[in-house]
Amino acid sequence: MQGLAWLFAIPFLTSVILFFLPNGRHLKSLAVLFSLLPLALLIGNFDHWIGATIEYPWFPAIGIEFYLTVDSLSLVFLFLTAVIIPISLLAVRGQQLIFSSTFYGLVLLLEGLLIGFFTARDLAVFTIFWEAMLLPLYFIIALWGGPQRQAAAIKFLVYMIAGSVLMIVGVLALYFTAETSSGVGTFNLNALASVAGSSPNATWICAVFLLAFAVKTPLFPFHAWLPDAYYQAPTAGTILLSAILSKAGIYGLLRVALPLFPDVMVAWSPLLLALAIIGVLYGGMAAWMQNDYKSLIAYSSFSHVNFVLAGLFVFSQTAQEGAILQAVNHGITITALFLVAGWLQERIGTTAIGGVSGLAKFVPHLCWLTLFFVLSSVAVPGTNSFIGELLILFGVFGVNPWMAAALALTVILSVIYMLRWMQKVYFEAPGLYQEAWVDLKGREMLVALPLVLLILWIGIYPAPFLERIRPATEKTVAVEVQRFPDSLSRGSRYRSSPVCPQTVLCQSPQHLRRNSVFYFRELPVEVLP
Amino acid sequence: MTPTLTLNDFAALSPMLILLAFALILLLVESFAQEAAKRWSTAIALIGLVIAGYAAVVAPASDNPLLLPWLRFDSLARTLSVFFIVIGVATVLLSSAFFKRFDASHGEYYFLLLSAIIGLLFIGYSADFLTLFLGLETLSISLYVLCGYMKKWEHSHEAAIKYFLMGALAAAFLLYGIALIYGATGTTNFDALLPMYEGLKGTPQQTLFLAGVALVTLGLAFKAAIVPFHVWAPDVYEGAPTPVTAFMAVGTKAGAFAAFARVFLVALPNFDPIWNELIALLAFPTLIYANIVALRQVQLRRFFAYSGISHAGFLLIPLAAGNAHSLQALVFYLVVYALATLGSFAVLAFLDERSQGVMLNDLRGLFRRSPMLAAVFSLCLLTLAGIPPTAGFFAKFYVFKLAFEAGYYTLLVVGLLTTILSAYYYLRIVSVMFSEAPAETTAPQRLDSAAIVGTLAFAAIIVFSCLPAPLLTLLDLQ
């Protein structure tokens, strides 16, 4: 309990300190040091985080309780946050940053809000952190972004608020559902899990939650805010947007939508899966068309996030495991890609593809590092994305082989647009040397090193990560298995699948495939602690 | 034996008496020693307000039969009095900053301001329609003059005349409504209204009573600037000098809703569902109209008029819901709204250059000229927009929860959708502050009194955003 209180409070306290310090050159090292403190706490207390809780009546008049808990799902995303934020700070050019103390303060404030978000178990607190995390990002885009930053920042914030404002109705509806069914209203997610699914309005409550999560991730077609926001944000801002903010939407789906409304989600999964796959294809095609590599990576990020969502919308444990792992992988890889893109931009002064070419001759280290991250992004075996995408494809194949084929083809698409970029910028005939084209310094290599190591570790030896992630998927699938007998007795069109004690994946009987039943149940073989 | 007023009763009345005394002192000083008035009137007004505030907190309740028919000394009265006096202190500080820039004689200004606050206090303490009316009229008449205070500004003349004429009409409607209620029940005392109404059900007098209530609602809705009785607000806010606009935006709004609370939450709680439906019907156009028109505003005083109208729409929701927590939610929302608006006006005080007040373009690049001002203004605007984690979100969430509980689902959805619009227009101002500044701008001058208001509002909002529950215990309403 103590550890969690420190983990939550430290980013806020350090952020306040940073706001009041004068702008200076040494502020960046101090900020990076402060941002590493949560990571140090997480690693130092490693085995004791699961179950850490803060429970405090925050606003009793409305019934809001400040209830934070760490479980395996939260822990995964907490680690991701704690790793990405220091790297995003390291990506900043400290000397050229105006109002640097405000910038570092805002990033640390974001870290605190994210820690609160990933551990919140009270739905009102969840909503508060869900919307609050947009504010530091709004200011980061508005103050330190590109030429059209004001318009992009407002569009970003208003779009997000528009998507999530109806969530408040959903939250209140759940509170009063709990009140009618058990006498006392509550926002507590654990208590709501048992009553939410049976509420008469479950469909539209789930719809408003889905809308909010779909806008933030973003799921196709709610992605209109993405190109401008990603493009106009500074490098650090884009890293935070793509690596962490999109994961907030995925986490929301895993924490709220799937456990509370399994029936509705299962009923909608064909539509959602279709949207996700269209999103992957759309993002890939759009990325192929881009003449600007920052936009290219932005659309690539969109495409890969929809791949993760596709893994979430099929209800198989393997696919969900893959989706959570791929969410982490995407966070790491997209951070790396935007990092090298930022370095490239500093050197050639533009984000356009085609103006400069043949840079491999002058900046070989940057070139090979970029290529390594590109290979990770296209899921070459040996890199992290391979494991994640493989698991997702495995799960999707069990549901519908044609969907899996479509998804697998998108991998080719990602290869096309990424290598097109590499080819045009690094590998064609070199032009005249410019002074700004200095190769990567040792300091920059050190910043990229943790990402390289993580990519290789997850790619070559993913077992420890998968083991940590598995408990998070147990609960979700177990909930669906419980629901299963209900749907049988209601005479729905779900047919029973035979219990297969041996394998994780059950073969669906012939008659099911003929009727195009879209889903069946998988039963976990063993329950891991 | 005829009852007389004892010392205890005077002590109970002390907030109003102290303010009256200081108001008269200000008038005397202004009449006989104009130079001294210029230097000392702010200080005298402040001292008077602080002493009255202390008196409001410690004053005992009175049980004298001379006072009880007219004034009620309960915890709501105490809370409202302290709230109004704090608003008064903030307005005095903002006025002092204003008069550093625009020279005008001050003594009678503070007299009028203190009179307005006495009017507000009467609304807070009212136990009878006549006291309520007295308080409202004292508030209004002082404000009519204050709106036109800057004699050389022509749009101030227009604003004052508009406010006076429309305000007089609304006061006439209010009085007519009171007369109809008196005709139906034979009394204007709040305590007697609900039992009398129960007796009237089914008789023709019930229609008379409901007609009276409708007219009273109209009169109060005018003061609160609720659509469609809001037409005076944008022009009057735009024309009045900035500290007077601040007082109208915060004080008059609080006074009008205090009047609503006194009459319809304390005296006549849930007396007839038709009234709750009426209020909900008023809330719809208020929310929709105000939020749409506010999108186009560039003059900031006018902008805050529409912002105030939109918040009045949100404040109608607890009145429509009418359940046990409505009063608490209403006062909580009012306090958060007051803090955020006063903080915004404190920042505007620094930028007030000409009679038209601050335009949107004056804010361009404020972050470079003065990061502190931009930070305070941004936080206040985000609080008004109701974006988490600011205290404004808690206020809106409380109100929405009441709406859901009472079954006003459409109103809730409309409220949420208009919150999106409001987020856009508040953020527009924030983004102007953070955009590039034109070349020849100077840093704003030092204005300590406005700085105090801004800093305290900023600190209070941050504290209540992290710990909203203590604010409720501070309000001490249940």
Coordinates of N, CA, C and O in Angstrom, one line a residue, chain B residues 42-163:
Chain B
T42 N -10.9 52.4 -0.5 CA -10.7 51.0 -0.7 C -10.5 50.3 0.6 O -11.1 49.3 1.0
A43 N -9.6 50.9 1.4 CA -9.2 50.3 2.7 C -10.5 50.3 3.6 O -10.7 49.3 4.3
I44 N -11.2 51.4 3.6 CA -12.4 51.4 4.5 C -13.4 50.3 4.1 O -13.9 49.5 4.9
A45 N -13.6 50.2 2.8 CA -14.5 49.1 2.3 C -14.0 47.7 2.7 O -14.8 46.9 3.2
L46 N -12.7 47.5 2.5 CA -12.2 46.2 2.8 C -12.3 45.9 4.3 O -12.7 44.8 4.7
I47 N -12.0 46.9 5.2 CA -12.1 46.6 6.6 C -13.5 46.3 7.0 O -13.8 45.4 7.7
G48 N -14.5 47.1 6.4 CA -15.9 46.8 6.7 C -16.3 45.4 6.3 O -17.0 44.7 7.0
L49 N -15.8 45.0 5.1 CA -16.2 43.7 4.7 C -15.6 42.6 5.5 O -16.3 41.6 5.8
V50 N -14.4 42.8 5.9 CA -13.7 41.7 6.7 C -14.4 41.6 8.1 O -14.7 40.5 8.6
I51 N -14.7 42.8 8.7 CA -15.4 42.7 10.0 C -16.8 42.1 9.8 O -17.2 41.3 10.6
A52 N -17.5 42.5 8.7 CA -18.8 41.9 8.5 C -18.7 40.4 8.3 O -19.5 39.6 8.7
G53 N -17.6 40.0 7.6 CA -17.5 38.5 7.4 C -17.2 37.8 8.7 O -17.8 36.7 8.9
Y54 N -16.4 38.3 9.5 CA -16.2 37.7 10.8 C -17.5 37.7 11.6 O -17.8 36.7 12.2
A55 N -18.2 38.8 11.5 CA -19.5 38.8 12.2 C -20.5 37.8 11.7 O -21.2 37.1 12.4
A56 N -20.5 37.6 10.4 CA -21.4 36.6 9.8 C -21.0 35.2 10.3 O -21.9 34.4 10.5
V57 N -19.8 34.9 10.5 CA -19.4 33.6 11.0 C -19.8 33.4 12.5 O -20.3 32.3 12.8
V58 N -19.5 34.4 13.3 CA -19.7 34.2 14.7 C -21.1 34.7 15.2 O -21.4 34.5 16.4
A59 N -21.9 35.3 14.3 CA -23.1 35.9 14.8 C -24.1 34.8 15.4 O -24.2 33.8 14.8
P60 N -24.7 35.1 16.5 CA -25.6 34.1 17.1 C -26.9 34.2 16.3 O -27.2 35.2 15.6
A61 N -27.8 33.2 16.4 CA -29.1 33.2 15.9 C -30.0 34.0 16.8 O -29.8 34.0 18.0
S62 N -31.0 34.6 16.2 CA -31.9 35.4 17.1 C -33.2 34.7 17.1 O -33.6 34.1 16.1
D63 N -34.0 34.8 18.2 CA -35.3 34.3 18.3 C -36.3 35.3 18.6 O -37.4 35.0 19.2
N64 N -36.0 36.5 18.4 CA -36.9 37.6 18.7 C -38.1 37.6 17.7 O -37.9 37.6 16.5
P65 N -39.4 37.7 18.3 CA -40.5 37.6 17.4 C -40.6 38.8 16.4 O -41.4 38.8 15.5
L66 N -39.9 39.9 16.7 CA -39.9 41.0 15.8 C -39.1 40.7 14.5 O -39.4 41.2 13.4
L67 N -38.1 39.8 14.6 CA -37.2 39.5 13.5 C -37.6 38.2 12.8 O -37.4 38.1 11.6
L68 N -38.1 37.3 13.5 CA -38.3 35.9 12.9 C -39.2 35.9 11.7 O -39.0 35.1 10.9
P69 N -40.3 36.7 11.7 CA -41.1 36.6 10.5 C -40.4 37.0 9.2 O -40.8 36.7 8.2
W70 N -39.3 37.8 9.4 CA -38.7 38.4 8.2 C -37.3 37.7 7.9 O -37.0 37.6 6.7
L71 N -36.6 37.3 8.9 CA -35.2 36.9 8.7 C -35.1 35.5 9.3 O -35.6 35.2 10.4
R72 N -34.4 34.6 8.6 CA -34.1 33.3 9.2 C -32.6 33.2 9.4 O -31.8 33.4 8.5
F73 N -32.2 32.8 10.6 CA -30.8 32.8 10.9 C -30.4 31.3 11.0 O -30.3 30.7 12.0
D74 N -30.2 30.7 9.8 CA -29.8 29.3 9.8 C -28.4 29.1 9.2 O -27.8 30.1 8.8
S75 N -28.0 27.8 9.0 CA -26.6 27.6 8.5 C -26.5 28.0 7.1 O -25.5 28.5 6.6
L76 N -27.6 27.9 6.3 CA -27.6 28.3 4.9 C -27.3 29.8 4.8 O -26.5 30.3 4.0
A77 N -28.0 30.6 5.8 CA -27.8 32.0 5.8 C -26.4 32.4 6.1 O -25.8 33.3 5.5
R78 N -25.8 31.6 7.0 CA -24.4 31.9 7.4 C -23.5 31.6 6.2 O -22.6 32.4 5.9
T79 N -23.7 30.5 5.6 CA -22.8 30.1 4.5 C -22.9 31.1 3.4 O -21.9 31.6 2.8
L80 N -24.2 31.5 3.0 CA -24.4 32.4 1.9 C -23.8 33.8 2.3 O -23.2 34.4 1.4
S81 N -23.9 34.2 3.5 CA -23.4 35.5 3.9 C -21.9 35.5 3.7 O -21.3 36.5 3.1
V82 N -21.2 34.5 4.2 CA -19.7 34.5 4.1 C -19.4 34.5 2.6 O -18.4 35.2 2.1
F83 N -20.1 33.7 1.8 CA -19.8 33.6 0.4 C -20.0 35.0 -0.3 O -19.1 35.4 -1.0
F84 N -21.1 35.6 0.0 CA -21.3 36.9 -0.6 C -20.2 37.9 -0.2 O -19.8 38.8 -1.0
I85 N -19.8 37.9 1.1 CA -18.8 38.8 1.5 C -17.5 38.6 0.9 O -16.7 39.5 0.5
V86 N -17.1 37.3 0.7 CA -15.9 37.0 0.0 C -15.9 37.5 -1.4 O -15.0 38.1 -1.9
I87 N -17.1 37.3 -2.1 CA -17.2 37.9 -3.4 C -17.0 39.4 -3.3 O -16.4 40.0 -4.2
G88 N -17.6 40.0 -2.3 CA -17.5 41.5 -2.1 C -16.0 41.9 -2.0 O -15.5 42.8 -2.6
V89 N -15.3 41.1 -1.2 CA -13.9 41.5 -1.0 C -13.1 41.4 -2.3 O -12.3 42.3 -2.6
A90 N -13.4 40.3 -3.0 CA -12.7 40.1 -4.3 C -13.0 41.3 -5.2 O -12.1 41.8 -5.9
T91 N -14.3 41.7 -5.3 CA -14.7 42.8 -6.1 C -14.0 44.1 -5.7 O -13.6 44.9 -6.6
V92 N -13.9 44.3 -4.4 CA -13.3 45.5 -4.0 C -11.8 45.6 -4.4 O -11.3 46.6 -4.9
L93 N -11.1 44.4 -4.3 CA -9.7 44.3 -4.8 C -9.6 44.6 -6.3 O -8.7 45.3 -6.7
L94 N -10.5 43.9 -7.0 CA -10.5 44.1 -8.5 C -10.8 45.6 -8.8 O -10.2 46.1 -9.8
S95 N -11.7 46.2 -8.1 CA -12.0 47.6 -8.4 C -10.8 48.5 -8.1 O -10.6 49.4 -8.8
S96 N -10.1 48.2 -7.0 CA -9.0 49.0 -6.7 C -7.9 48.9 -7.8 O -7.3 49.9 -8.2
A97 N -7.8 47.7 -8.4 CA -6.9 47.6 -9.5 C -7.4 48.4 -10.7 O -6.6 49.0 -11.4
F98 N -8.7 48.3 -10.9 CA -9.3 49.1 -12.0 C -9.1 50.5 -11.9 O -8.7 51.2 -12.9
F99 N -9.2 51.1 -10.7 CA -9.1 52.5 -10.5 C -7.7 53.0 -10.6 O -7.5 54.2 -10.7
K100 N -6.7 52.1 -10.5 CA -5.4 52.5 -10.7 C -5.2 52.9 -12.2 O -4.3 53.8 -12.5
R101 N -6.0 52.3 -13.1 CA -5.8 52.7 -14.5 C -6.7 53.8 -14.9 O -6.4 54.6 -15.7
F102 N -8.0 53.7 -14.5 CA -9.0 54.6 -15.0 C -9.4 55.4 -13.8 O -10.0 55.0 -12.9
D103 N -9.1 56.7 -13.9 CA -9.3 57.6 -12.8 C -10.8 57.9 -12.7 O -11.3 58.4 -13.7
A104 N -11.4 57.7 -11.6 CA -12.8 58.1 -11.4 C -13.0 58.2 -9.9 O -12.3 57.6 -9.1
S105 N -13.9 59.1 -9.4 CA -13.9 59.2 -8.0 C -14.5 58.0 -7.3 O -15.4 57.3 -7.9
H106 N -14.0 57.6 -6.2 CA -14.3 56.2 -5.7 C -15.3 56.1 -4.6 O -15.8 55.1 -4.4
G107 N -15.4 57.2 -3.8 CA -16.1 57.0 -2.5 C -17.5 56.4 -2.7 O -17.9 55.4 -2.1
E108 N -18.3 57.0 -3.6 CA -19.7 56.5 -3.8 C -19.7 55.1 -4.5 O -20.6 54.4 -4.4
Y109 N -18.6 54.8 -5.2 CA -18.5 53.5 -5.9 C -18.6 52.4 -4.8 O -19.4 51.5 -4.9
Y110 N -17.7 52.6 -3.8 CA -17.7 51.6 -2.7 C -19.0 51.6 -1.9 O -19.4 50.5 -1.4
F111 N -19.6 52.8 -1.8 CA -20.9 52.8 -1.1 C -21.9 52.0 -1.8 O -22.6 51.2 -1.2
L112 N -21.9 52.1 -3.1 CA -22.9 51.4 -3.9 C -22.6 49.9 -3.9 O -23.5 49.0 -3.8
L113 N -21.3 49.6 -3.9 CA -20.9 48.1 -3.8 C -21.3 47.5 -2.5 O -21.9 46.4 -2.5
L114 N -21.1 48.2 -1.4 CA -21.5 47.7 -0.1 C -23.0 47.6 0.0 O -23.5 46.7 0.6
S115 N -23.7 48.6 -0.6 CA -25.2 48.4 -0.6 C -25.6 47.2 -1.4 O -26.5 46.5 -0.9
A116 N -25.0 46.9 -2.5 CA -25.3 45.7 -3.2 C -25.1 44.5 -2.4 O -25.9 43.6 -2.4
I117 N -24.0 44.5 -1.6 CA -23.7 43.3 -0.8 C -24.7 43.2 0.3 O -25.1 42.1 0.7
I118 N -25.2 44.4 0.9 CA -26.2 44.3 1.9 C -27.5 43.7 1.3 O -28.1 42.8 1.9
G119 N -27.8 44.0 0.0 CA -28.9 43.4 -0.6 C -28.8 41.9 -0.7 O -29.7 41.2 -0.5
L120 N -27.5 41.5 -1.1 CA -27.3 40.0 -1.2 C -27.5 39.4 0.2 O -28.1 38.3 0.3
L121 N -27.0 40.0 1.2 CA -27.2 39.5 2.5 C -28.6 39.3 2.9 O -29.0 38.3 3.5
F122 N -29.4 40.3 2.5 CA -30.9 40.1 2.8 C -31.5 39.0 2.1 O -32.3 38.3 2.6
I123 N -31.0 38.7 0.9 CA -31.5 37.5 0.2 C -31.1 36.3 0.9 O -32.0 35.4 1.1
G124 N -29.9 36.2 1.4 CA -29.4 35.1 2.1 C -30.2 34.8 3.4 O -30.5 33.7 3.8
Y125 N -30.6 35.9 4.1 CA -31.3 35.7 5.4 C -32.8 35.7 5.2 O -33.5 35.6 6.2
S126 N -33.3 35.8 4.0 CA -34.7 36.1 3.9 C -35.6 34.9 4.4 O -35.3 33.7 4.1
A127 N -36.7 35.2 5.1 CA -37.7 34.2 5.5 C -39.1 34.7 5.0 O -40.0 34.0 5.4
D128 N -39.1 35.7 4.1 CA -40.4 36.2 3.7 C -40.1 36.8 2.3 O -39.0 37.3 2.0
F129 N -41.2 36.8 1.5 CA -41.0 37.3 0.2 C -40.6 38.7 0.1 O -39.9 39.2 -0.7
L130 N -41.1 39.5 1.1 CA -40.8 40.9 1.1 C -39.4 41.2 1.4 O -38.8 42.1 0.8
T131 N -38.8 40.4 2.3 CA -37.4 40.6 2.6 C -36.6 40.2 1.3 O -35.6 40.9 1.0
L132 N -37.0 39.1 0.7 CA -36.3 38.7 -0.5 C -36.4 39.8 -1.6 O -35.4 40.1 -2.2
F133 N -37.6 40.4 -1.7 CA -37.7 41.4 -2.7 C -36.9 42.6 -2.3 O -36.2 43.3 -3.2
L134 N -36.8 43.0 -1.0 CA -36.0 44.1 -0.6 C -34.6 43.9 -0.9 O -33.9 44.8 -1.5
G135 N -34.1 42.6 -0.6 CA -32.7 42.4 -0.9 C -32.4 42.4 -2.4 O -31.4 43.1 -2.9
L136 N -33.3 41.9 -3.2 CA -33.1 41.9 -4.7 C -33.1 43.3 -5.2 O -32.3 43.6 -6.1
E137 N -34.0 44.1 -4.7 CA -34.0 45.5 -5.2 C -32.9 46.3 -4.8 O -32.3 47.1 -5.6
T138 N -32.4 46.1 -3.5 CA -31.2 46.9 -3.1 C -30.1 46.5 -4.0 O -29.3 47.4 -4.4
L139 N -29.9 45.2 -4.2 CA -28.9 44.7 -5.1 C -29.0 45.4 -6.5 O -28.0 45.9 -7.0
S140 N -30.2 45.3 -7.0 CA -30.4 45.8 -8.4 C -30.1 47.3 -8.6 O -29.5 47.7 -9.5
I141 N -30.7 48.0 -7.6 CA -30.6 49.5 -7.8 C -29.1 49.9 -7.7 O -28.7 50.8 -8.5
S142 N -28.4 49.3 -6.7 CA -27.0 49.7 -6.6 C -26.3 49.3 -7.9 O -25.5 50.1 -8.4
L143 N -26.7 48.2 -8.5 CA -26.0 47.8 -9.7 C -26.4 48.6 -10.9 O -25.5 48.8 -11.8
Y144 N -27.6 49.1 -11.0 CA -28.0 50.0 -12.1 C -27.0 51.2 -12.1 O -26.5 51.6 -13.2
V145 N -26.8 51.8 -10.9 CA -25.9 52.9 -10.9 C -24.4 52.5 -11.2 O -23.7 53.2 -11.9
L146 N -24.0 51.4 -10.6 CA -22.6 50.9 -10.8 C -22.4 50.7 -12.3 O -21.3 50.9 -12.8
C147 N -23.4 50.2 -13.0 CA -23.1 49.9 -14.4 C -22.8 51.1 -15.2 O -22.0 51.1 -16.1
G148 N -23.4 52.2 -14.8 CA -23.2 53.5 -15.5 C -22.2 54.3 -14.9 O -22.1 55.5 -15.1
Y149 N -21.4 53.7 -14.0 CA -20.5 54.5 -13.1 C -19.5 55.3 -13.9 O -19.2 56.5 -13.5
M150 N -18.9 54.8 -15.0 CA -17.9 55.5 -15.7 C -18.6 56.5 -16.6 O -19.1 56.2 -17.7
K151 N -18.7 57.7 -16.2 CA -19.6 58.7 -16.8 C -19.2 59.0 -18.2 O -20.0 59.4 -19.0
K152 N -17.9 58.8 -18.6 CA -17.5 59.2 -19.9 C -17.7 58.1 -21.0 O -17.6 58.4 -22.1
W153 N -18.0 56.9 -20.5 CA -18.1 55.8 -21.4 C -19.6 55.7 -22.0 O -20.5 55.5 -21.2
E154 N -19.7 55.8 -23.3 CA -21.1 55.8 -23.8 C -21.8 54.5 -23.7 O -23.0 54.4 -23.5
H155 N -21.0 53.4 -24.0 CA -21.7 52.2 -23.9 C -22.1 51.8 -22.5 O -23.0 51.0 -22.3
S156 N -21.5 52.5 -21.5 CA -21.9 52.3 -20.1 C -23.3 52.9 -19.9 O -24.1 52.3 -19.2
H157 N -23.5 54.0 -20.5 CA -24.8 54.6 -20.4 C -25.9 53.7 -21.0 O -26.9 53.5 -20.3
E158 N -25.6 53.2 -22.1 CA -26.6 52.3 -22.8 C -26.8 51.1 -21.9 O -27.9 50.6 -21.7
A159 N -25.7 50.5 -21.3 CA -25.9 49.3 -20.5 C -26.7 49.6 -19.3 O -27.6 48.9 -18.9
A160 N -26.4 50.8 -18.6 CA -27.2 51.1 -17.4 C -28.6 51.3 -17.7 O -29.5 50.8 -16.9
I161 N -29.0 52.0 -18.7 CA -30.4 52.2 -19.0 C -31.1 50.9 -19.4 O -32.2 50.6 -18.9
K162 N -30.4 50.1 -20.2 CA -31.0 48.8 -20.5 C -31.3 48.0 -19.3 O -32.4 47.4 -19.1
Y163 N -30.3 47.9 -18.4 CA -30.4 47.1 -17.2 C -31.5 47.7 -16.4 O -32.4 46.9 -15.8

